[in-house]
mmCIF file of C-alpha atoms and ligand atoms in Angstrom:
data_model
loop_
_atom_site.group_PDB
_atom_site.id
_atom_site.type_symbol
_atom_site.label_atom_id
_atom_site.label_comp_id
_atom_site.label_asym_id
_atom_site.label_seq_id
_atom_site.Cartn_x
_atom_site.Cartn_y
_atom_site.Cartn_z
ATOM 1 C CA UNK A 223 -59.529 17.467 306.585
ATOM 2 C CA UNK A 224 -55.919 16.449 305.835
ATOM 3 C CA UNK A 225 -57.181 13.253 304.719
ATOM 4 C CA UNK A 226 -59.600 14.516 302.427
ATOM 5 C CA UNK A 227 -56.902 16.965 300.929
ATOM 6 C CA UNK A 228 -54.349 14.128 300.122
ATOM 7 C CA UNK A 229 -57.121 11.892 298.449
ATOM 8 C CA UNK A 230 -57.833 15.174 296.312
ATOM 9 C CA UNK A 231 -54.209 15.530 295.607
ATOM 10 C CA UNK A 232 -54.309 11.786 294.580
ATOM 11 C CA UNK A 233 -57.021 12.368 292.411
ATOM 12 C CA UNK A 234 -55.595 15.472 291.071
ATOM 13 C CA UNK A 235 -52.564 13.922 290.048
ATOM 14 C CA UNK A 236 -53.987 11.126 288.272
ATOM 15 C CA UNK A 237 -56.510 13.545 286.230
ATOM 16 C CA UNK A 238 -53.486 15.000 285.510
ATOM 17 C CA UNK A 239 -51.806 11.658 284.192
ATOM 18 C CA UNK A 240 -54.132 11.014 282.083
ATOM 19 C CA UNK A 241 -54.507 14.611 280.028
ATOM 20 C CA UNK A 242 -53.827 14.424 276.299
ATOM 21 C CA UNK A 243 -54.784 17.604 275.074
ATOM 22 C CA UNK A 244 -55.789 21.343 275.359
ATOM 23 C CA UNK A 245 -59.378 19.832 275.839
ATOM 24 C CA UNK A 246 -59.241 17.435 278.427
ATOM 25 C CA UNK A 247 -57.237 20.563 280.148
ATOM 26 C CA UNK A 248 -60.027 22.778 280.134
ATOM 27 C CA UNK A 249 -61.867 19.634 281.592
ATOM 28 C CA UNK A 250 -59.546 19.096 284.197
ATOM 29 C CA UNK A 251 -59.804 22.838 284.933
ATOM 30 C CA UNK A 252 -63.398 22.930 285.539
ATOM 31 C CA UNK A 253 -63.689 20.040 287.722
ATOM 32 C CA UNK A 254 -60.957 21.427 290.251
ATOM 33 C CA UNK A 255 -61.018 24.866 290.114
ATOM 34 C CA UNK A 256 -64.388 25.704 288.626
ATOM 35 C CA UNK A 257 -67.032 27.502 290.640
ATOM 36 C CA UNK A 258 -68.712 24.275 291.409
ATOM 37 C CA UNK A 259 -65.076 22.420 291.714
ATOM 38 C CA UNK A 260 -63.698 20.518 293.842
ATOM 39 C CA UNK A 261 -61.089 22.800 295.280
ATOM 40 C CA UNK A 262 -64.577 24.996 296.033
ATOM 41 C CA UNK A 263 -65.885 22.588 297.737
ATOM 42 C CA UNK A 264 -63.529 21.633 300.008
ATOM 43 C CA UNK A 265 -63.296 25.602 300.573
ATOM 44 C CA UNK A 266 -67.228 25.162 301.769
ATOM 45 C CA UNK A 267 -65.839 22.334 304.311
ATOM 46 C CA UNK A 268 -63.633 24.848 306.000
ATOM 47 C CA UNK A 269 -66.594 26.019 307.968
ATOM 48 C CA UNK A 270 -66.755 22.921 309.724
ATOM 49 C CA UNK A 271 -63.632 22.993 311.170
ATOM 50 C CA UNK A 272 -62.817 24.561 314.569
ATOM 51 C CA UNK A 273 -62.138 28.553 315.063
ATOM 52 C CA UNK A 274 -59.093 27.521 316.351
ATOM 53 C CA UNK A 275 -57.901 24.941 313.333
ATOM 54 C CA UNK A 276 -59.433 26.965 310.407
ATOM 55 C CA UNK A 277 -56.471 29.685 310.091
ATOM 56 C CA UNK A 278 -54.099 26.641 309.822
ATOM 57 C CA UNK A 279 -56.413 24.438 307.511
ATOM 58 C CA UNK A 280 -56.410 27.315 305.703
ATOM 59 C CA UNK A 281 -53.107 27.591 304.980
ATOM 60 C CA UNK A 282 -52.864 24.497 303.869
ATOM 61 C CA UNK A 283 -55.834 24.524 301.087
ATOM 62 C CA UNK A 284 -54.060 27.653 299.653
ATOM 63 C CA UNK A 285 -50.778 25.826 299.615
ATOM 64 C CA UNK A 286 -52.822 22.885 297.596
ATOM 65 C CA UNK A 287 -54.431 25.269 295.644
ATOM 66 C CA UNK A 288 -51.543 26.767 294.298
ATOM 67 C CA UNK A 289 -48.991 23.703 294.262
ATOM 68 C CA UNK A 290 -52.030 22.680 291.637
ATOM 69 C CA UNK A 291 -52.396 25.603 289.999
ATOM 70 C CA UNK A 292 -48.638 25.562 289.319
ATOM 71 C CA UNK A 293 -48.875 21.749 287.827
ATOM 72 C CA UNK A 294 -52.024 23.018 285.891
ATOM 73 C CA UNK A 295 -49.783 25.563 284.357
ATOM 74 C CA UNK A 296 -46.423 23.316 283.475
ATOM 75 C CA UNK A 297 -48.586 20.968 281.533
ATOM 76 C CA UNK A 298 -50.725 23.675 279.699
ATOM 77 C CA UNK A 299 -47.207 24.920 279.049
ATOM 78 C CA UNK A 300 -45.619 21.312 277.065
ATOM 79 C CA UNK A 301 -49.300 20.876 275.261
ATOM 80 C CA UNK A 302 -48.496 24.500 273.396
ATOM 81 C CA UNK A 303 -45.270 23.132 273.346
ATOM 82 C CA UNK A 304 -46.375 19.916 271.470
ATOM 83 C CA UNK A 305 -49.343 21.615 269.585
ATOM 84 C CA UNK A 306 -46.774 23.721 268.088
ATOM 85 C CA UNK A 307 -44.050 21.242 266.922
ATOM 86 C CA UNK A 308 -47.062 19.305 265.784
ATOM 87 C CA UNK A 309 -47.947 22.600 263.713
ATOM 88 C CA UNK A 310 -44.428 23.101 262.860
ATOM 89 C CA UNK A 311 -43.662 19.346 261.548
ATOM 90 C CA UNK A 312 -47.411 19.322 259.374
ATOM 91 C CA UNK A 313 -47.247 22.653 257.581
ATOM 92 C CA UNK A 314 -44.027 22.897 256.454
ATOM 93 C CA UNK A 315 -43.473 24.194 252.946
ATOM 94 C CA UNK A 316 -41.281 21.606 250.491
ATOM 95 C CA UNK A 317 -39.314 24.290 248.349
ATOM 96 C CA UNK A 318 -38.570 21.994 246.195
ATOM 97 C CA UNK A 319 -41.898 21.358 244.711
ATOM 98 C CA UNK A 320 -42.259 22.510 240.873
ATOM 99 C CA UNK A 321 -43.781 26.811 241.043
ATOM 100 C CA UNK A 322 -47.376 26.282 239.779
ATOM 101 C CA UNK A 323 -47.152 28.275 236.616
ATOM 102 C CA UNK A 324 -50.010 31.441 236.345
ATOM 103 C CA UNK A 325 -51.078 31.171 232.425
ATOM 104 C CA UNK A 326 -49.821 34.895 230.897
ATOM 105 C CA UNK A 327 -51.304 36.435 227.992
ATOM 106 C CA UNK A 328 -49.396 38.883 225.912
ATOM 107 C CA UNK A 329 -49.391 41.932 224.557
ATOM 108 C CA UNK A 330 -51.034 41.961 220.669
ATOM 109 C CA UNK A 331 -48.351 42.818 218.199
ATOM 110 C CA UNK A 332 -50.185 46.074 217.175
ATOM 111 C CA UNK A 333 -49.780 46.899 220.510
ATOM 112 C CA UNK A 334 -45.841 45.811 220.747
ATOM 113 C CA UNK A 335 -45.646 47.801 217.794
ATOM 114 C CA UNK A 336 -47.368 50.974 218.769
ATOM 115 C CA UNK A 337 -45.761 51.092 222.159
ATOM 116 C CA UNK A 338 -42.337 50.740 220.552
ATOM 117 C CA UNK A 339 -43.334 53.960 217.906
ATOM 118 C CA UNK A 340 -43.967 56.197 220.899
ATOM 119 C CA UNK A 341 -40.888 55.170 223.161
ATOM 120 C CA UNK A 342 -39.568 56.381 219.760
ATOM 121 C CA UNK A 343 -41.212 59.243 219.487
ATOM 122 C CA UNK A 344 -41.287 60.157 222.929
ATOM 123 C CA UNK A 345 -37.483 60.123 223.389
ATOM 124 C CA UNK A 346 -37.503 63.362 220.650
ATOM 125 C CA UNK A 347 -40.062 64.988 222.951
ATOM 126 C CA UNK A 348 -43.623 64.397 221.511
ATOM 127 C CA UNK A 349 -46.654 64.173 223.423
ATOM 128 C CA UNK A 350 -49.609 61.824 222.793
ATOM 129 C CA UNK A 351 -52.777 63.209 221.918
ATOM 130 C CA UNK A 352 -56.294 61.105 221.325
ATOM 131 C CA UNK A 353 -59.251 61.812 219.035
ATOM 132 C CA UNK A 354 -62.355 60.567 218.435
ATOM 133 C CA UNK A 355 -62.863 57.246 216.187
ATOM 134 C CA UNK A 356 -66.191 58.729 214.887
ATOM 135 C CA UNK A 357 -65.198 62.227 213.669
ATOM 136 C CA UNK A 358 -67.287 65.078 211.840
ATOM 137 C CA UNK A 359 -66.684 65.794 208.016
ATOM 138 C CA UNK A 360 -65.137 69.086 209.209
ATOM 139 C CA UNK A 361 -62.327 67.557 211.064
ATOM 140 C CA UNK A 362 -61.866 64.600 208.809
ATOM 141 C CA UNK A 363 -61.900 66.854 205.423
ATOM 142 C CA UNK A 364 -62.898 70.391 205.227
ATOM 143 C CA UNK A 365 -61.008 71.922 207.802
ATOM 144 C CA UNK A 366 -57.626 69.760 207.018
ATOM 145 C CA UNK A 367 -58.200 71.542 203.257
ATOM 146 C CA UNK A 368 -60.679 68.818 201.589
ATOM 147 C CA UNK A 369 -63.637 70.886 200.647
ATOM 148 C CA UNK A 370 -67.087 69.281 200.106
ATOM 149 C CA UNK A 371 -66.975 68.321 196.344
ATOM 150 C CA UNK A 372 -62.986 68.001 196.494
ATOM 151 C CA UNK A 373 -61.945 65.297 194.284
ATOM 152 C CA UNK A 374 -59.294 63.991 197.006
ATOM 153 C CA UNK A 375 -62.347 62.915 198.889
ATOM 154 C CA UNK A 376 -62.219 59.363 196.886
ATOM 155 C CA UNK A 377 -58.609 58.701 198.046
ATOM 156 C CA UNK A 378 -60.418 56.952 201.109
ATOM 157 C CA UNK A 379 -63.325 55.522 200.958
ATOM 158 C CA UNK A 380 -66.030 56.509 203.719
ATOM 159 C CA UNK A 381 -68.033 54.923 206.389
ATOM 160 C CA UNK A 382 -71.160 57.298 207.119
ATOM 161 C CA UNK A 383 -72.933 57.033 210.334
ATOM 162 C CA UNK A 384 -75.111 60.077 209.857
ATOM 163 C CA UNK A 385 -75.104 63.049 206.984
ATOM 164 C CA UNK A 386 -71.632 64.583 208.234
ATOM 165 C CA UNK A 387 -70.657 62.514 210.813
ATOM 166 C CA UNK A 388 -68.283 59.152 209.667
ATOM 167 C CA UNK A 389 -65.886 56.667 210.884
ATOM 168 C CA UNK A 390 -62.775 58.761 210.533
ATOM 169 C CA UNK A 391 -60.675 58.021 207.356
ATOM 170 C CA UNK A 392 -57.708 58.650 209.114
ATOM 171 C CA UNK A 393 -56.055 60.007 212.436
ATOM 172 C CA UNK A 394 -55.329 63.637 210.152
ATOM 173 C CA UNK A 395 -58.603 65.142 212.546
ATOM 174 C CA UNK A 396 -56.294 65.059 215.548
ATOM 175 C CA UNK A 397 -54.339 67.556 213.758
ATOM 176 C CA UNK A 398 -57.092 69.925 213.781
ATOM 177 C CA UNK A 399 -58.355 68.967 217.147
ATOM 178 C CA UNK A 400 -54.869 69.941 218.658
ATOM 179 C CA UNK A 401 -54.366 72.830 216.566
ATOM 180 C CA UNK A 402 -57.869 74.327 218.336
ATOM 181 C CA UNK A 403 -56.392 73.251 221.694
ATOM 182 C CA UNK A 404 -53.138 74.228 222.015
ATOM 183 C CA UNK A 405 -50.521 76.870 220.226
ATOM 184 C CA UNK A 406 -47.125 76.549 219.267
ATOM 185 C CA UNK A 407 -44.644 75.118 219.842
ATOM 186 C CA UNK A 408 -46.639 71.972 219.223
ATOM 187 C CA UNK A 409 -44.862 68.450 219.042
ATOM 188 C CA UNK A 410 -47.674 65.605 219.205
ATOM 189 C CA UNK A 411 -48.787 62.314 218.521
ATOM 190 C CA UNK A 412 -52.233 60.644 217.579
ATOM 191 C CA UNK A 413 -52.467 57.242 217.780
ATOM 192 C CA UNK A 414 -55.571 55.608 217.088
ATOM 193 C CA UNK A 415 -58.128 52.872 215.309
ATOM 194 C CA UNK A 416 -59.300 54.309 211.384
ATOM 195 C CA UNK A 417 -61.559 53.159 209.278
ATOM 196 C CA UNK A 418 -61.750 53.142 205.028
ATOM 197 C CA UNK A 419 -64.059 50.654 203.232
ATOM 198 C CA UNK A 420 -61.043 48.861 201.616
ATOM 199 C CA UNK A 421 -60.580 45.281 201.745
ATOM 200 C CA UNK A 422 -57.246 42.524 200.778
ATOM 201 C CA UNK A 423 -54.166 40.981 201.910
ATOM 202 C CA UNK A 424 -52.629 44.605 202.684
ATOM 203 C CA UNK A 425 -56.012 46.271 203.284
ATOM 204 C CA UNK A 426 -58.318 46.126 206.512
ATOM 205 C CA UNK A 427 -61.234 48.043 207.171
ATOM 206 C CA UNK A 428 -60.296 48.744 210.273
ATOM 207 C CA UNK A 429 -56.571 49.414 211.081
ATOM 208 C CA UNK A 430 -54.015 52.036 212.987
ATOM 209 C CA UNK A 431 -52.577 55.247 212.298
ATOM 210 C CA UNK A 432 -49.748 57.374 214.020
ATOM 211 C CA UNK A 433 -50.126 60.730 213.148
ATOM 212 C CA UNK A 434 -47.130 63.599 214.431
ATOM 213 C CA UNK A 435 -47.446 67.098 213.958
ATOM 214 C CA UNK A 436 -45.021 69.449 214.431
ATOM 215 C CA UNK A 437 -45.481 73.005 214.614
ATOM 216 C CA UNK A 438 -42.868 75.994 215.161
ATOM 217 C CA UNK A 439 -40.981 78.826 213.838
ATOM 218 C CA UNK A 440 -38.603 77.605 210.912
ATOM 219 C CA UNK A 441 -39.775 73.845 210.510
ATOM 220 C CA UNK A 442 -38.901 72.172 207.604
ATOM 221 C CA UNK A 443 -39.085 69.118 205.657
ATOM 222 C CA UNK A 444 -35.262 68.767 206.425
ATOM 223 C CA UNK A 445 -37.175 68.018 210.205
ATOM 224 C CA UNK A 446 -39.091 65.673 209.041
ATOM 225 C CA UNK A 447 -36.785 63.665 207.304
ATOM 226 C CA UNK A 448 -34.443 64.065 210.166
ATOM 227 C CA UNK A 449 -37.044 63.229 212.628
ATOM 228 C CA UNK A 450 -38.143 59.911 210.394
ATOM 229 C CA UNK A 451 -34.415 58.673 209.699
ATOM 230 C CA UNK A 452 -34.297 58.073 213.532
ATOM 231 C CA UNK A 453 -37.415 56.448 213.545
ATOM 232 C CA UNK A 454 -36.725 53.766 211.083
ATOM 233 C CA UNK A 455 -33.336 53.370 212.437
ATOM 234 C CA UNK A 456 -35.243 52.574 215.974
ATOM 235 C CA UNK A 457 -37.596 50.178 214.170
ATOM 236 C CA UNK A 458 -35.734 48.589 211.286
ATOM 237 C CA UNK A 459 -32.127 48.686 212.420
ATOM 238 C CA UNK A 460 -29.235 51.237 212.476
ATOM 239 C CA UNK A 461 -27.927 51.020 208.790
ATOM 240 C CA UNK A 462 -31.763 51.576 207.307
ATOM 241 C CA UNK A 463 -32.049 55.037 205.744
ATOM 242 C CA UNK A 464 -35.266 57.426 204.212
ATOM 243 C CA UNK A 465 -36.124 58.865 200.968
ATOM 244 C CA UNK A 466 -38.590 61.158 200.455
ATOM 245 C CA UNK A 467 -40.513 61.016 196.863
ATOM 246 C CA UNK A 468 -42.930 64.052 195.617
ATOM 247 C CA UNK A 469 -46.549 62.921 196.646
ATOM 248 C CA UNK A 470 -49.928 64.853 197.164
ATOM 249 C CA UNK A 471 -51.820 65.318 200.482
ATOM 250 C CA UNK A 472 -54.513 68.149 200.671
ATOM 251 C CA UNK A 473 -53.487 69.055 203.838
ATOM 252 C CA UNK A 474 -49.538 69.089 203.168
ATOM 253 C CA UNK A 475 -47.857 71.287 200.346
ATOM 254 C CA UNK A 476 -44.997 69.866 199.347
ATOM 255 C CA UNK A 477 -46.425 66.000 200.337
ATOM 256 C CA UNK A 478 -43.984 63.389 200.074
ATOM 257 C CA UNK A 479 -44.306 59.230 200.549
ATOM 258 C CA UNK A 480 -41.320 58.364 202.338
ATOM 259 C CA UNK A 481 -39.832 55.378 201.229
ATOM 260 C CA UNK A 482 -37.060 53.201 203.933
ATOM 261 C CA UNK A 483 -33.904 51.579 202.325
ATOM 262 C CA UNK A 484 -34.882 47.724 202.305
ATOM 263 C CA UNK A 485 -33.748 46.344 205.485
ATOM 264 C CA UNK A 486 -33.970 42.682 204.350
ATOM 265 C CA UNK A 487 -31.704 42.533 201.516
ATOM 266 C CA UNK A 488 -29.305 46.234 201.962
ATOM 267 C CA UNK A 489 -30.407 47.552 199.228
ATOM 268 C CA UNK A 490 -29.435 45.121 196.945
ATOM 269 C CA UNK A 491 -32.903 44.484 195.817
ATOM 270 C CA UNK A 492 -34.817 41.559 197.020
ATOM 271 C CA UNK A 493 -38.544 39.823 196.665
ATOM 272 C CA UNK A 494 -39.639 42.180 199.778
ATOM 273 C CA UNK A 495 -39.008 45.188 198.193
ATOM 274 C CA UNK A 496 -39.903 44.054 194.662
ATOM 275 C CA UNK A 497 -36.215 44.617 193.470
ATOM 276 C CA UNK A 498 -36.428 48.047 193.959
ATOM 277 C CA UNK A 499 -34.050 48.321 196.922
ATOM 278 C CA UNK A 500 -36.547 50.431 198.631
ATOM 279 C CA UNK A 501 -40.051 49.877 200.923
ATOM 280 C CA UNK A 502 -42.933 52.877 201.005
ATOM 281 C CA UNK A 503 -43.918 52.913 204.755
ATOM 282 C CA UNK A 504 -45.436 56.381 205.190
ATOM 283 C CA UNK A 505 -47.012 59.457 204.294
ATOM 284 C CA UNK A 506 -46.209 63.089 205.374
ATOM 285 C CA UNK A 507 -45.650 66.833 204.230
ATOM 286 C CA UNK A 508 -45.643 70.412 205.169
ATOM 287 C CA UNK A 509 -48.924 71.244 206.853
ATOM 288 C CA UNK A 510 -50.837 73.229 204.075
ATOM 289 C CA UNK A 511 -50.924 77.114 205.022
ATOM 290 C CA UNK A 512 -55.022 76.877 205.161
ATOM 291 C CA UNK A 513 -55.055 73.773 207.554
ATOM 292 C CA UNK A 514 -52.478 76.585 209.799
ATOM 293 C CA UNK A 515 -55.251 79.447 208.943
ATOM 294 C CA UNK A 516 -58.167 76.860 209.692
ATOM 295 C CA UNK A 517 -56.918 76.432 213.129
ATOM 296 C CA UNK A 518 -56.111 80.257 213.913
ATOM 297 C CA UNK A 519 -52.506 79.530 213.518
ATOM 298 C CA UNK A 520 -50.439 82.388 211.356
ATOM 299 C CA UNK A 521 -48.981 80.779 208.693
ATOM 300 C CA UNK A 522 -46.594 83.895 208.382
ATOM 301 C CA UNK A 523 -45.442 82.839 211.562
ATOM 302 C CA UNK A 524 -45.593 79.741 211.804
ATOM 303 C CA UNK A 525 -44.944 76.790 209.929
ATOM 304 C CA UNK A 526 -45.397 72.701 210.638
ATOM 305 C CA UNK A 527 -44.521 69.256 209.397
ATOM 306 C CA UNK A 528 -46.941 66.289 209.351
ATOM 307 C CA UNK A 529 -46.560 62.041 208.773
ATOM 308 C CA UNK A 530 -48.987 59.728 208.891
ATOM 309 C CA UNK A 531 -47.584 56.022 209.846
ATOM 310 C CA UNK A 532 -49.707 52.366 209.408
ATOM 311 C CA UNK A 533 -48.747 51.018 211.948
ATOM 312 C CA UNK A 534 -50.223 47.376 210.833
ATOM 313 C CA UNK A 535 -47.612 48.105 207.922
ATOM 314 C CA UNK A 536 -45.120 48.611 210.214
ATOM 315 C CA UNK A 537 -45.898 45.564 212.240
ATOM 316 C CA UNK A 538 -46.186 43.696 208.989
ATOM 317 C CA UNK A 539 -42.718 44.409 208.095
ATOM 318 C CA UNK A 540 -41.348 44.162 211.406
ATOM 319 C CA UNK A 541 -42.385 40.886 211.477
ATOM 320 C CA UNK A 542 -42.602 39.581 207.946
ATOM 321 C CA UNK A 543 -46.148 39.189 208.722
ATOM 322 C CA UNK A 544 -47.767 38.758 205.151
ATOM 323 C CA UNK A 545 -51.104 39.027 205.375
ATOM 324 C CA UNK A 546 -52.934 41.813 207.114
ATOM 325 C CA UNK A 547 -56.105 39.500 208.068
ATOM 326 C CA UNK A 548 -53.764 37.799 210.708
ATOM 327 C CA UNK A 549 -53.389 40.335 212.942
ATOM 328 C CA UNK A 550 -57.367 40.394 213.412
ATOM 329 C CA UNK A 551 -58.260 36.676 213.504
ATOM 330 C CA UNK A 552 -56.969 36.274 216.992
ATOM 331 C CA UNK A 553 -55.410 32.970 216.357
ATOM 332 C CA UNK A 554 -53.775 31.695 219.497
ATOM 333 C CA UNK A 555 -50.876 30.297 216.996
ATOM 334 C CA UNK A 556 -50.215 33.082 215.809
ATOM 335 C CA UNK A 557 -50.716 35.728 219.099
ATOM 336 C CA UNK A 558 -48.602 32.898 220.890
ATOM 337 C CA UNK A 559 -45.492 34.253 218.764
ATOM 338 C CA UNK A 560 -45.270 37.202 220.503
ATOM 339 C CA UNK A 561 -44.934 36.169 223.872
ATOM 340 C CA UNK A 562 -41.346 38.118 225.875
HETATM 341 N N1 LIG B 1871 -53.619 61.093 206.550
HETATM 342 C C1 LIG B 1871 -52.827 60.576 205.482
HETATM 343 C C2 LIG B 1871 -53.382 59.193 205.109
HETATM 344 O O1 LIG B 1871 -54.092 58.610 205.865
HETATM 345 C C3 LIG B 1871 -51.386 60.451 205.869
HETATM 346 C C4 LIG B 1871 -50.738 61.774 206.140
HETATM 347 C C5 LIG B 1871 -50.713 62.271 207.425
HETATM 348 C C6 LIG B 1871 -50.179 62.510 205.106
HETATM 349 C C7 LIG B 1871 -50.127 63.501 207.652
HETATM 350 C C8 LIG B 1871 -49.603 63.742 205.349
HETATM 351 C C9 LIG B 1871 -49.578 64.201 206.655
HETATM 352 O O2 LIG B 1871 -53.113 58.688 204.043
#
């Protein structure tokens, strides 16, 4: 029996010797202490021995078992060891390879432009407000004082979808649609898409208002202008100021275009502002007392100011962009500009 457990520990040892990987482990493991091992077997020849022996013999199988059991374990033990550092070495991660570079788009400059009106806007405490793009005549005209057969009605020219129902001129129906929704004090915005059959280098038939309203107790066009001088100074620089000239509106009595002192040349006059000194860049005016009445709003009460900003003309000048077409072509050239 002795014998037969030495040659086994022979045996085991050179099994052992010769093990290269987790694999051949698991090999090794089933052929010595798998159910059908050998360390089983010899187990099986411990009924041959003698009653007398077999407490003894017994002893000394355990002791094998586990002196092998323990050299099973130190070499499982260095494989992880080496099956780690092999790990370690192979996936390393150079740092000083080039980042690969994600391809970015970038915002469109009507959108860098709009975004930069509200932050504007915003900071003086107005809330945005969004209409519809296709409106009903009543919003669009007759309820912001431009009755069916009103002559003011040509000032933009229409898209119809249906008998009443258009592509709104402009982003005026917001007024109306927050007037119904909400009381004073009011202070909002309306940005949004318009539409006007109109077509050249300054003209698209589809382009993008900013409309404000304001509406409290006591407002004035001394708001307004207030209001709009720290708007251009935001957009065009700190030295730029307004000027308001006497314009007509149906929905605003007095109207006014507001002119902004050119911010290429000072003032001076230059080619951008035709020598003039000055550059148109909006419309605005005292909401009209029926537009107040149309909405339920006293106009004994309460009074309001209104503007109505392009803001592709504001982009244009921003920019020096020249023609209006550009910012609808989607040419990567020119988008590309406008990366941050
Ligand atoms: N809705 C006018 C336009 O599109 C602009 C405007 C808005 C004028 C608000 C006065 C008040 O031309």
């Amino acid at each position: 029996m002795e014998e037969l457990i030495k040659k086994l520990g022979e045996q085991l040892d050179a099994s052992l010797a010769n093990i290269r990987g987790k694999e051949e482990l698991s090999d090794f493991w089933q052929e010595f202490f798998g159910k059908k091992g050998k360390i089983a077997d010899l187990m099986k020849n411990l009924g041959k021995v003698s009653k007398e022996e077999r407490p003894a013999v017994g002893k000394i199988i355990n002791e094998f078992k586990e002196s092998a059991e323990a050299k099973y374990r130190e070499l499982e033990k260095k494989l992880d060891a080496a099956e780690l550092e092999r790990r370690n070495r192979e996936e390393t991660i150079d740092i000083t390879l080039p980042a690969k570079k994600q391809p970015k788009g970038s915002l469109h400059p009507i959108t860098i432009t709009k975004n930069e009106m509200i932050n504007v806007f915003a900071g003086m405490g107005f809330e945005i407000f969004e209409g519809p793009e296709i409106e009903d005549d009543d919003h669009n005209f007759t309820r912001l004082n431009v009755a069916k057969n009103h002559p003011a009605r040509d000032m933009q020219d229409t898209f119809y979808v249906a008998e009443d129902i258009i592509l709104r001129t402009h982003t005026s129906p917001g007024q109306i649609r927050v007037m119904d929704a909400k009381k004073p004090p009011i202070k909002v915005l309306v940005p949004g898409r318009v539409f006007r059959s109109d077509s050249d280098a300054t003209h698209s038939p589809m382009f993008h208002q900013m409309e404000g309203l304001v509406v409290d107790k006591h407002i004035t066009l001394c708001d307004l202008q207030g209001m709009l001088d720290k708007f251009v100074q935001n957009i065009f620089g700190e030295n730029v100021k307004t000027r308001l000239r006497p314009s007509y509106f149906p929905f605003t009595e007095p109207s006014v275009e507001v002119d902004v002192s050119c911010f290429e040349c000072g003032g001076k006059g230059c080619g951008l502002c035709k020598h003039t000194g000055w550059i148109e860049v909006l419309g605005g005016g005292i909401v009209h007392r029926n537009v107040l009445a149309n909405c339920g709003i006293d106009p004994e009460e309460y009074s309001g100011l209104a503007f109505g900003i392009g803001i592709e003309r504001i982009a244009m000048l921003k920019y020096g962009i020249n023609n209006i077409s550009l910012l609808f072509e989607n040419d990567l050239r020119f988008l590309r500009q406008f990366r941050d």
